[in-house]
PDB file of N, CA and C in Angstrom:
ATOM      1  N   MET F   1      98.775  71.236  78.707  1.00 55.00           N
ATOM      2  CA  MET F   1      99.523  70.108  78.325  1.00 55.00           C
ATOM      3  C   MET F   1      98.973  68.653  79.744  1.00 55.00           C
ATOM      4  N   ALA F   2      98.498  67.332  78.362  1.00 60.00           N
ATOM      5  CA  ALA F   2      98.137  66.494  79.603  1.00 60.00           C
ATOM      6  C   ALA F   2      98.945  65.824  78.947  1.00 60.00           C
ATOM      7  N   VAL F   3      99.386  64.896  80.012  1.00 64.00           N
ATOM      8  CA  VAL F   3      99.670  63.633  80.049  1.00 64.00           C
ATOM      9  C   VAL F   3      99.745  62.096  80.383  1.00 64.00           C
ATOM     10  N   SER F   4      99.593  61.469  79.064  1.00 63.00           N
ATOM     11  CA  SER F   4      99.518  60.147  79.310  1.00 63.00           C
ATOM     12  C   SER F   4      99.669  59.481  80.024  1.00 63.00           C
ATOM     13  N   ALA F   5      98.894  58.442  80.452  1.00 70.00           N
ATOM     14  CA  ALA F   5      99.594  57.187  82.067  1.00 70.00           C
ATOM     15  C   ALA F   5     100.261  56.752  81.579  1.00 70.00           C
ATOM     16  N   ALA F   6     100.794  56.357  80.479  1.00 64.00           N
ATOM     17  CA  ALA F   6     101.499  55.952  79.804  1.00 64.00           C
ATOM     18  C   ALA F   6     103.118  56.258  80.340  1.00 64.00           C
ATOM     19  N   ALA F   7     103.293  57.623  79.193  1.00 65.00           N
ATOM     20  CA  ALA F   7     103.490  58.294  79.508  1.00 65.00           C
ATOM     21  C   ALA F   7     104.351  59.207  81.354  1.00 65.00           C
ATOM     22  N   ALA F   8     103.837  58.713  81.146  1.00 72.00           N
ATOM     23  CA  ALA F   8     103.898  58.746  83.297  1.00 72.00           C
ATOM     24  C   ALA F   8     104.402  57.502  83.949  1.00 72.00           C
ATOM     25  N   ARG F   9     104.198  56.488  82.768  1.00 80.00           N
ATOM     26  CA  ARG F   9     105.181  55.380  84.136  1.00 80.00           C
ATOM     27  C   ARG F   9     106.499  55.901  82.753  1.00 80.00           C
ATOM     28  N   LEU F  10     106.567  55.767  82.182  1.00 84.00           N
ATOM     29  CA  LEU F  10     108.183  55.849  81.274  1.00 84.00           C
ATOM     30  C   LEU F  10     109.525  56.814  82.096  1.00 84.00           C
ATOM     31  N   LYS F  11     110.114  56.020  82.764  1.00 87.00           N
ATOM     32  CA  LYS F  11     111.216  57.029  83.356  1.00 87.00           C
ATOM     33  C   LYS F  11     112.919  57.089  82.328  1.00 87.00           C
ATOM     34  N   PRO F  12     112.912  57.897  80.863  1.00 89.00           N
ATOM     35  CA  PRO F  12     114.157  57.669  81.098  1.00 89.00           C
ATOM     36  C   PRO F  12     115.154  57.617  81.605  1.00 89.00           C
ATOM     37  N   LEU F  13     115.673  56.758  80.809  1.00 89.00           N
ATOM     38  CA  LEU F  13     117.613  56.605  81.382  1.00 89.00           C
ATOM     39  C   LEU F  13     118.537  57.938  81.468  1.00 89.00           C
ATOM     40  N   PHE F  14     119.757  58.233  82.843  1.00 91.00           N
ATOM     41  CA  PHE F  14     120.340  58.345  82.475  1.00 91.00           C
ATOM     42  C   PHE F  14     120.468  59.751  82.016  1.00 91.00           C
ATOM     43  N   ASP F  15     120.734  60.046  80.700  1.00 91.00           N
ATOM     44  CA  ASP F  15     121.647  62.216  80.769  1.00 91.00           C
ATOM     45  C   ASP F  15     119.589  61.848  79.749  1.00 91.00           C
ATOM     46  N   ARG F  16     118.496  61.368  79.775  1.00 94.00           N
ATOM     47  CA  ARG F  16     117.327  61.099  78.297  1.00 94.00           C
ATOM     48  C   ARG F  16     116.317  62.297  79.350  1.00 94.00           C
ATOM     49  N   VAL F  17     115.979  62.474  78.052  1.00 94.00           N
ATOM     50  CA  VAL F  17     114.704  63.748  78.023  1.00 94.00           C
ATOM     51  C   VAL F  17     113.413  63.764  77.207  1.00 94.00           C
ATOM     52  N   LEU F  18     112.621  63.771  77.892  1.00 94.00           N
ATOM     53  CA  LEU F  18     111.264  62.129  77.094  1.00 94.00           C
ATOM     54  C   LEU F  18     110.186  63.948  75.995  1.00 94.00           C
ATOM     55  N   VAL F  19     110.143  64.729  75.762  1.00 93.00           N
ATOM     56  CA  VAL F  19     109.852  65.828  74.893  1.00 93.00           C
ATOM     57  C   VAL F  19     108.751  65.906  73.468  1.00 93.00           C
ATOM     58  N   GLN F  20     106.873  66.221  74.416  1.00 91.00           N
ATOM     59  CA  GLN F  20     105.815  66.492  73.760  1.00 91.00           C
ATOM     60  C   GLN F  20     105.986  67.178  72.876  1.00 91.00           C
ATOM     61  N   ARG F  21     106.038  67.956  72.274  1.00 86.00           N
ATOM     62  CA  ARG F  21     106.282  69.095  70.612  1.00 86.00           C
ATOM     63  C   ARG F  21     104.648  69.726  71.323  1.00 86.00           C
ATOM     64  N   VAL F  22     105.101  70.559  70.655  1.00 82.00           N
ATOM     65  CA  VAL F  22     104.075  72.117  70.940  1.00 82.00           C
ATOM     66  C   VAL F  22     103.002  71.241  69.361  1.00 82.00           C
ATOM     67  N   ASP F  23     101.588  72.004  69.878  1.00 74.00           N
ATOM     68  CA  ASP F  23     100.845  71.661  68.751  1.00 74.00           C
ATOM     69  C   ASP F  23     100.701  73.444  67.781  1.00 74.00           C
ATOM     70  N   ALA F  24     100.688  73.037  66.792  1.00 67.00           N
ATOM     71  CA  ALA F  24     100.634  73.913  66.189  1.00 67.00           C
ATOM     72  C   ALA F  24      99.615  74.411  65.450  1.00 67.00           C
ATOM     73  N   ILE F  25      99.678  75.486  65.750  1.00 65.00           N
ATOM     74  CA  ILE F  25      98.006  76.864  65.866  1.00 65.00           C
ATOM     75  C   ILE F  25      97.306  76.223  64.520  1.00 65.00           C
ATOM     76  N   LYS F  26      96.216  76.101  64.421  1.00 66.00           N
ATOM     77  CA  LYS F  26      95.897  75.601  62.867  1.00 66.00           C
ATOM     78  C   LYS F  26      94.808  76.691  62.626  1.00 66.00           C
ATOM     79  N   LYS F  27      94.010  77.611  62.977  1.00 62.00           N
ATOM     80  CA  LYS F  27      93.784  78.221  62.937  1.00 62.00           C
ATOM     81  C   LYS F  27      93.778  79.964  63.481  1.00 62.00           C
ATOM     82  N   ILE F  28      93.467  81.475  63.065  1.00 65.00           N
ATOM     83  CA  ILE F  28      94.104  81.976  63.607  1.00 65.00           C
ATOM     84  C   ILE F  28      92.400  83.199  63.333  1.00 65.00           C
ATOM     85  N   GLY F  29      91.661  83.145  64.545  1.00 71.00           N
ATOM     86  CA  GLY F  29      90.826  83.452  64.064  1.00 71.00           C
ATOM     87  C   GLY F  29      89.929  83.301  63.295  1.00 71.00           C
ATOM     88  N   SER F  30      89.489  83.774  62.376  1.00 72.00           N
ATOM     89  CA  SER F  30      88.055  82.903  61.488  1.00 72.00           C
ATOM     90  C   SER F  30      89.653  81.595  60.583  1.00 72.00           C
ATOM     91  N   VAL F  31      90.275  82.412  60.469  1.00 71.00           N
ATOM     92  CA  VAL F  31      90.883  82.309  58.761  1.00 71.00           C
ATOM     93  C   VAL F  31      92.122  80.515  59.596  1.00 71.00           C
ATOM     94  N   TYR F  32      91.626  79.773  58.694  1.00 67.00           N
ATOM     95  CA  TYR F  32      92.470  78.328  58.342  1.00 67.00           C
ATOM     96  C   TYR F  32      93.840  78.084  58.629  1.00 67.00           C
ATOM     97  N   ILE F  33      95.090  77.629  58.621  1.00 66.00           N
ATOM     98  CA  ILE F  33      96.746  77.841  58.222  1.00 66.00           C
ATOM     99  C   ILE F  33      95.750  76.159  57.362  1.00 66.00           C
ATOM    100  N   PRO F  34      96.707  75.896  56.123  1.00 65.00           N
ATOM    101  CA  PRO F  34      96.925  74.697  55.697  1.00 65.00           C
ATOM    102  C   PRO F  34      97.860  74.115  55.907  1.00 65.00           C
ATOM    103  N   ASP F  35      98.205  72.994  56.519  1.00 63.00           N
ATOM    104  CA  ASP F  35      99.175  72.275  56.615  1.00 63.00           C
ATOM    105  C   ASP F  35     100.282  72.329  55.695  1.00 63.00           C
ATOM    106  N   SER F  36     100.564  72.625  54.475  1.00 63.00           N
ATOM    107  CA  SER F  36     101.833  73.087  53.711  1.00 63.00           C
ATOM    108  C   SER F  36     102.514  74.813  54.452  1.00 63.00           C
ATOM    109  N   ALA F  37     101.288  74.745  54.791  1.00 56.00           N
ATOM    110  CA  ALA F  37     101.699  76.349  55.580  1.00 56.00           C
ATOM    111  C   ALA F  37     102.817  76.284  56.160  1.00 56.00           C
ATOM    112  N   MET F  38     102.512  75.821  57.247  1.00 57.00           N
ATOM    113  CA  MET F  38     102.062  75.544  58.597  1.00 57.00           C
ATOM    114  C   MET F  38     103.953  75.498  58.991  1.00 57.00           C
ATOM    115  N   ALA F  39     104.775  76.011  59.328  1.00 61.00           N
ATOM    116  CA  ALA F  39     106.170  75.201  59.889  1.00 61.00           C
ATOM    117  C   ALA F  39     106.259  74.541  61.068  1.00 61.00           C
ATOM    118  N   LYS F  40     107.564  74.042  61.127  1.00 67.00           N
ATOM    119  CA  LYS F  40     107.355  72.265  62.086  1.00 67.00           C
ATOM    120  C   LYS F  40     108.387  73.476  63.107  1.00 67.00           C
ATOM    121  N   ILE F  41     106.910  72.558  64.373  1.00 69.00           N
ATOM    122  CA  ILE F  41     107.728  73.429  65.741  1.00 69.00           C
ATOM    123  C   ILE F  41     107.910  73.532  66.469  1.00 69.00           C
ATOM    124  N   SER F  42     109.090  73.453  67.256  1.00 85.00           N
ATOM    125  CA  SER F  42     110.435  73.735  67.833  1.00 85.00           C
ATOM    126  C   SER F  42     110.613  73.759  68.698  1.00 85.00           C
ATOM    127  N   GLU F  43     109.116  74.297  69.358  1.00 89.00           N
ATOM    128  CA  GLU F  43     109.207  74.549  71.298  1.00 89.00           C
ATOM    129  C   GLU F  43     108.262  72.905  71.775  1.00 89.00           C
ATOM    130  N   GLY F  44     109.664  72.269  72.718  1.00 91.00           N
ATOM    131  CA  GLY F  44     107.862  71.564  73.346  1.00 91.00           C
ATOM    132  C   GLY F  44     108.027  71.444  74.610  1.00 91.00           C
ATOM    133  N   HIS F  45     107.177  70.602  75.768  1.00 92.00           N
ATOM    134  CA  HIS F  45     107.401  70.599  76.875  1.00 92.00           C
ATOM    135  C   HIS F  45     107.928  68.510  77.673  1.00 92.00           C
ATOM    136  N   VAL F  46     108.618  68.841  78.596  1.00 93.00           N
ATOM    137  CA  VAL F  46     109.643  67.771  79.084  1.00 93.00           C
ATOM    138  C   VAL F  46     106.940  66.740  80.559  1.00 93.00           C
ATOM    139  N   VAL F  47     108.342  66.057  80.120  1.00 92.00           N
ATOM    140  CA  VAL F  47     106.961  65.199  80.288  1.00 92.00           C
ATOM    141  C   VAL F  47     107.777  64.509  81.454  1.00 92.00           C
ATOM    142  N   ALA F  48     109.119  63.589  81.296  1.00 92.00           N
ATOM    143  CA  ALA F  48     110.033  63.306  81.872  1.00 92.00           C
ATOM    144  C   ALA F  48     111.346  63.363  81.559  1.00 92.00           C
ATOM    145  N   THR F  49     112.558  63.149  83.333  1.00 92.00           N
ATOM    146  CA  THR F  49     113.534  63.410  82.738  1.00 92.00           C
ATOM    147  C   THR F  49     114.175  62.028  83.315  1.00 92.00           C
ATOM    148  N   GLY F  50     115.633  61.095  82.913  1.00 91.00           N
ATOM    149  CA  GLY F  50     116.550  60.237  83.288  1.00 91.00           C
ATOM    150  C   GLY F  50     116.863  61.287  85.282  1.00 91.00           C
ATOM    151  N   PRO F  51     117.501  60.435  85.647  1.00 91.00           N
ATOM    152  CA  PRO F  51     118.521  60.977  86.450  1.00 91.00           C
ATOM    153  C   PRO F  51     119.979  61.833  86.844  1.00 91.00           C
ATOM    154  N   GLY F  52     119.961  61.572  85.022  1.00 89.00           N
ATOM    155  CA  GLY F  52     121.240  62.650  85.343  1.00 89.00           C
ATOM    156  C   GLY F  52     122.519  61.536  85.105  1.00 89.00           C
ATOM    157  N   GLY F  53     122.864  62.371  84.043  1.00 88.00           N
ATOM    158  CA  GLY F  53     124.033  61.546  82.771  1.00 88.00           C
ATOM    159  C   GLY F  53     125.521  61.102  84.610  1.00 88.00           C
ATOM    160  N   ARG F  54     126.809  60.557  83.549  1.00 90.00           N
ATOM    161  CA  ARG F  54     127.691  60.445  84.947  1.00 90.00           C
ATOM    162  C   ARG F  54     129.018  60.973  84.644  1.00 90.00           C
ATOM    163  N   ASN F  55     129.767  60.736  85.104  1.00 88.00           N
ATOM    164  CA  ASN F  55     130.890  61.436  85.126  1.00 88.00           C
ATOM    165  C   ASN F  55     131.614  60.820  84.999  1.00 88.00           C
ATOM    166  N   GLN F  56     133.532  61.533  85.017  1.00 91.00           N
ATOM    167  CA  GLN F  56     134.063  59.935  85.052  1.00 91.00           C
ATOM    168  C   GLN F  56     134.863  59.466  86.282  1.00 91.00           C
ATOM    169  N   ALA F  57     134.697  60.353  87.438  1.00 91.00           N
ATOM    170  CA  ALA F  57     134.613  59.848  88.722  1.00 91.00           C
ATOM    171  C   ALA F  57     132.933  58.549  88.892  1.00 91.00           C
ATOM    172  N   GLY F  58     131.991  57.791  88.110  1.00 87.00           N
ATOM    173  CA  GLY F  58     130.890  57.425  88.144  1.00 87.00           C
ATOM    174  C   GLY F  58     129.876  58.683  89.656  1.00 87.00           C
ATOM    175  N   ASP F  59     130.485  59.751  89.187  1.00 91.00           N
ATOM    176  CA  ASP F  59     128.821  59.939  90.107  1.00 91.00           C
ATOM    177  C   ASP F  59     127.645  60.599  89.383  1.00 91.00           C
ATOM    178  N   THR F  60     126.547  60.333  89.582  1.00 89.00           N
ATOM    179  CA  THR F  60     125.867  61.630  88.579  1.00 89.00           C
ATOM    180  C   THR F  60     125.300  62.767  88.865  1.00 89.00           C
ATOM    181  N   MET F  61     125.689  63.567  87.903  1.00 92.00           N
ATOM    182  CA  MET F  61     125.333  64.911  86.977  1.00 92.00           C
ATOM    183  C   MET F  61     123.639  64.719  86.893  1.00 92.00           C
ATOM    184  N   PRO F  62     123.419  65.847  87.727  1.00 91.00           N
ATOM    185  CA  PRO F  62     122.245  66.399  87.806  1.00 91.00           C
ATOM    186  C   PRO F  62     121.009  66.772  86.687  1.00 91.00           C
ATOM    187  N   LEU F  63     120.416  66.797  86.239  1.00 91.00           N
ATOM    188  CA  LEU F  63     120.166  67.257  84.716  1.00 91.00           C
ATOM    189  C   LEU F  63     120.043  69.105  85.021  1.00 91.00           C
ATOM    190  N   THR F  64     119.549  69.840  84.033  1.00 92.00           N
ATOM    191  CA  THR F  64     118.848  70.813  83.531  1.00 92.00           C
ATOM    192  C   THR F  64     117.838  71.721  83.830  1.00 92.00           C
ATOM    193  N   VAL F  65     116.999  69.824  82.759  1.00 93.00           N
ATOM    194  CA  VAL F  65     115.429  70.689  82.842  1.00 93.00           C
ATOM    195  C   VAL F  65     115.374  69.598  83.621  1.00 93.00           C
ATOM    196  N   LYS F  66     113.563  69.903  83.373  1.00 92.00           N
ATOM    197  CA  LYS F  66     112.739  69.342  84.774  1.00 92.00           C
ATOM    198  C   LYS F  66     111.381  69.192  84.125  1.00 92.00           C
ATOM    199  N   PRO F  67     110.485  68.388  84.493  1.00 91.00           N
ATOM    200  CA  PRO F  67     109.749  68.159  84.158  1.00 91.00           C
ATOM    201  C   PRO F  67     108.571  69.041  83.820  1.00 91.00           C
ATOM    202  N   GLY F  68     108.050  69.132  83.312  1.00 91.00           N
ATOM    203  CA  GLY F  68     106.790  71.106  82.901  1.00 91.00           C
ATOM    204  C   GLY F  68     107.642  72.130  82.676  1.00 91.00           C
ATOM    205  N   ASP F  69     109.731  72.035  82.256  1.00 92.00           N
ATOM    206  CA  ASP F  69     109.769  72.778  81.176  1.00 92.00           C
ATOM    207  C   ASP F  69     109.409  73.183  79.988  1.00 92.00           C
ATOM    208  N   LYS F  70     109.397  74.396  79.466  1.00 93.00           N
ATOM    209  CA  LYS F  70     109.526  75.143  77.892  1.00 93.00           C
ATOM    210  C   LYS F  70     110.742  74.648  77.571  1.00 93.00           C
ATOM    211  N   VAL F  71     111.418  74.027  76.889  1.00 94.00           N
ATOM    212  CA  VAL F  71     112.546  73.572  76.102  1.00 94.00           C
ATOM    213  C   VAL F  71     112.179  73.952  74.502  1.00 94.00           C
ATOM    214  N   LEU F  72     113.753  74.122  73.727  1.00 92.00           N
ATOM    215  CA  LEU F  72     113.337  75.249  72.154  1.00 92.00           C
ATOM    216  C   LEU F  72     114.161  73.766  71.257  1.00 92.00           C
ATOM    217  N   LEU F  73     113.438  73.049  70.563  1.00 92.00           N
ATOM    218  CA  LEU F  73     113.944  72.001  69.657  1.00 92.00           C
ATOM    219  C   LEU F  73     114.838  72.042  68.911  1.00 92.00           C
ATOM    220  N   PRO F  74     115.851  71.160  69.083  1.00 90.00           N
ATOM    221  CA  PRO F  74     116.674  71.308  67.473  1.00 90.00           C
ATOM    222  C   PRO F  74     115.521  70.229  66.364  1.00 90.00           C
ATOM    223  N   GLU F  75     116.101  70.512  64.950  1.00 86.00           N
ATOM    224  CA  GLU F  75     115.298  70.680  63.569  1.00 86.00           C
ATOM    225  C   GLU F  75     115.650  68.641  63.535  1.00 86.00           C
ATOM    226  N   TYR F  76     116.746  68.378  63.279  1.00 88.00           N
ATOM    227  CA  TYR F  76     116.541  66.888  63.270  1.00 88.00           C
ATOM    228  C   TYR F  76     117.052  66.380  64.866  1.00 88.00           C
ATOM    229  N   GLY F  77     116.993  64.832  64.941  1.00 87.00           N
ATOM    230  CA  GLY F  77     117.611  64.358  66.493  1.00 87.00           C
ATOM    231  C   GLY F  77     116.484  64.079  66.844  1.00 87.00           C
ATOM    232  N   GLY F  78     116.687  63.300  67.566  1.00 90.00           N
ATOM    233  CA  GLY F  78     116.044  62.418  69.332  1.00 90.00           C
ATOM    234  C   GLY F  78     114.880  61.645  68.167  1.00 90.00           C
ATOM    235  N   ASP F  79     114.231  60.695  68.698  1.00 92.00           N
ATOM    236  CA  ASP F  79     113.929  59.006  68.775  1.00 92.00           C
ATOM    237  C   ASP F  79     112.145  59.672  68.833  1.00 92.00           C
ATOM    238  N   LYS F  80     111.561  59.108  67.860  1.00 93.00           N
ATOM    239  CA  LYS F  80     110.483  58.931  68.120  1.00 93.00           C
ATOM    240  C   LYS F  80     109.648  57.962  68.573  1.00 93.00           C
ATOM    241  N   ILE F  81     108.508  58.904  69.410  1.00 91.00           N
ATOM    242  CA  ILE F  81     108.097  57.383  70.446  1.00 91.00           C
ATOM    243  C   ILE F  81     106.415  57.644  70.487  1.00 91.00           C
ATOM    244  N   GLU F  82     105.808  56.366  70.635  1.00 89.00           N
ATOM    245  CA  GLU F  82     104.045  56.205  70.695  1.00 89.00           C
ATOM    246  C   GLU F  82     103.961  55.522  71.376  1.00 89.00           C
ATOM    247  N   LEU F  83     103.282  57.220  72.932  1.00 86.00           N
ATOM    248  CA  LEU F  83     102.580  56.056  73.648  1.00 86.00           C
ATOM    249  C   LEU F  83     100.629  56.069  74.223  1.00 86.00           C
ATOM    250  N   ASP F  84     100.210  55.730  74.071  1.00 84.00           N
ATOM    251  CA  ASP F  84      99.035  55.934  74.221  1.00 84.00           C
ATOM    252  C   ASP F  84      98.095  56.809  73.078  1.00 84.00           C
ATOM    253  N   LYS F  85      99.173  56.504  71.300  1.00 87.00           N
ATOM    254  CA  LYS F  85      98.381  57.681  70.457  1.00 87.00           C
ATOM    255  C   LYS F  85      99.104  58.505  69.964  1.00 87.00           C
ATOM    256  N   VAL F  86     100.008  58.869  71.480  1.00 87.00           N
ATOM    257  CA  VAL F  86     100.628  60.743  71.773  1.00 87.00           C
ATOM    258  C   VAL F  86     102.232  60.069  70.630  1.00 87.00           C
ATOM    259  N   GLU F  87     102.887  61.389  70.069  1.00 89.00           N
ATOM    260  CA  GLU F  87     103.667  61.154  69.805  1.00 89.00           C
ATOM    261  C   GLU F  87     104.796  61.499  70.743  1.00 89.00           C
ATOM    262  N   TYR F  88     106.161  61.285  71.629  1.00 92.00           N
ATOM    263  CA  TYR F  88     106.602  62.411  72.337  1.00 92.00           C
ATOM    264  C   TYR F  88     108.016  61.947  71.017  1.00 92.00           C
ATOM    265  N   ILE F  89     109.308  62.444  71.975  1.00 93.00           N
ATOM    266  CA  ILE F  89     110.580  62.471  70.961  1.00 93.00           C
ATOM    267  C   ILE F  89     111.102  62.304  72.085  1.00 93.00           C
ATOM    268  N   MET F  90     112.429  61.610  72.576  1.00 94.00           N
ATOM    269  CA  MET F  90     113.865  61.853  73.202  1.00 94.00           C
ATOM    270  C   MET F  90     114.974  61.821  72.868  1.00 94.00           C
ATOM    271  N   TYR F  91     115.050  63.172  73.439  1.00 95.00           N
ATOM    272  CA  TYR F  91     116.478  63.366  73.593  1.00 95.00           C
ATOM    273  C   TYR F  91     117.131  62.600  74.650  1.00 95.00           C
ATOM    274  N   ARG F  92     118.618  63.544  74.624  1.00 93.00           N
ATOM    275  CA  ARG F  92     119.683  63.258  75.248  1.00 93.00           C
ATOM    276  C   ARG F  92     119.364  64.254  75.678  1.00 93.00           C
ATOM    277  N   GLU F  93     120.017  65.470  77.525  1.00 92.00           N
ATOM    278  CA  GLU F  93     119.801  66.810  77.745  1.00 92.00           C
ATOM    279  C   GLU F  93     120.746  67.283  76.364  1.00 92.00           C
ATOM    280  N   ALA F  94     121.991  66.913  76.660  1.00 92.00           N
ATOM    281  CA  ALA F  94     122.852  68.039  75.303  1.00 92.00           C
ATOM    282  C   ALA F  94     122.698  68.865  73.759  1.00 92.00           C
ATOM    283  N   GLU F  95     121.225  67.572  73.850  1.00 92.00           N
ATOM    284  CA  GLU F  95     120.576  68.002  72.151  1.00 92.00           C
ATOM    285  C   GLU F  95     119.287  69.222  72.402  1.00 92.00           C
ATOM    286  N   LEU F  96     118.983  69.027  73.402  1.00 93.00           N
ATOM    287  CA  LEU F  96     118.475  71.238  73.721  1.00 93.00           C
ATOM    288  C   LEU F  96     119.208  72.067  73.815  1.00 93.00           C
ATOM    289  N   LEU F  97     118.253  72.469  72.800  1.00 92.00           N
ATOM    290  CA  LEU F  97     119.155  74.005  72.375  1.00 92.00           C
ATOM    291  C   LEU F  97     119.005  75.310  74.418  1.00 92.00           C
ATOM    292  N   GLY F  98     117.647  75.485  74.318  1.00 92.00           N
ATOM    293  CA  GLY F  98     118.112  76.213  75.174  1.00 92.00           C
ATOM    294  C   GLY F  98     115.971  75.492  76.240  1.00 92.00           C
ATOM    295  N   VAL F  99     116.114  76.299  76.789  1.00 92.00           N
ATOM    296  CA  VAL F  99     115.046  76.378  78.459  1.00 92.00           C
ATOM    297  C   VAL F  99     114.653  77.700  77.342  1.00 92.00           C
ATOM    298  N   LEU F 100     112.403  78.229  77.857  1.00 89.00           N
ATOM    299  CA  LEU F 100     112.123  78.662  77.161  1.00 89.00           C
ATOM    300  C   LEU F 100     111.520  79.207  78.022  1.00 89.00           C
ATOM    301  N   SER F 101     111.754  80.950  78.930  1.00 86.00           N
ATOM    302  CA  SER F 101     110.890  80.932  79.708  1.00 86.00           C
ATOM    303  C   SER F 101     109.494  81.605  79.930  1.00 86.00           C
ATOM    304  N   GLU F 102     108.454  82.255  80.818  1.00 73.00           N
ATOM    305  CA  GLU F 102     107.359  82.233  80.351  1.00 73.00           C
ATOM    306  C   GLU F 102     107.019  83.478  80.073  1.00 73.00           C
TER     307      GLU F 102
END
């Protein structure tokens, strides 16, 4: 997963997480899969994270995810952002469904 220079410069605020969705497999062996047959991919790689949310006392609560983590994404939600012609999605950490181990 290559991160564009613009994405590397973007620092999310608070508990927000910048995610790049994993590309769908378009070919298995010598068989091409049409776009209409592909399911929406619900996995992504964390590109950047904010410092964390704040609790009632005003202390920063660190995030669970870190750049490079592979995460499970919700079907809906997030804000789409395009940087250097690459699409990213900004989520709040609480919207992410889980961290996938390799």
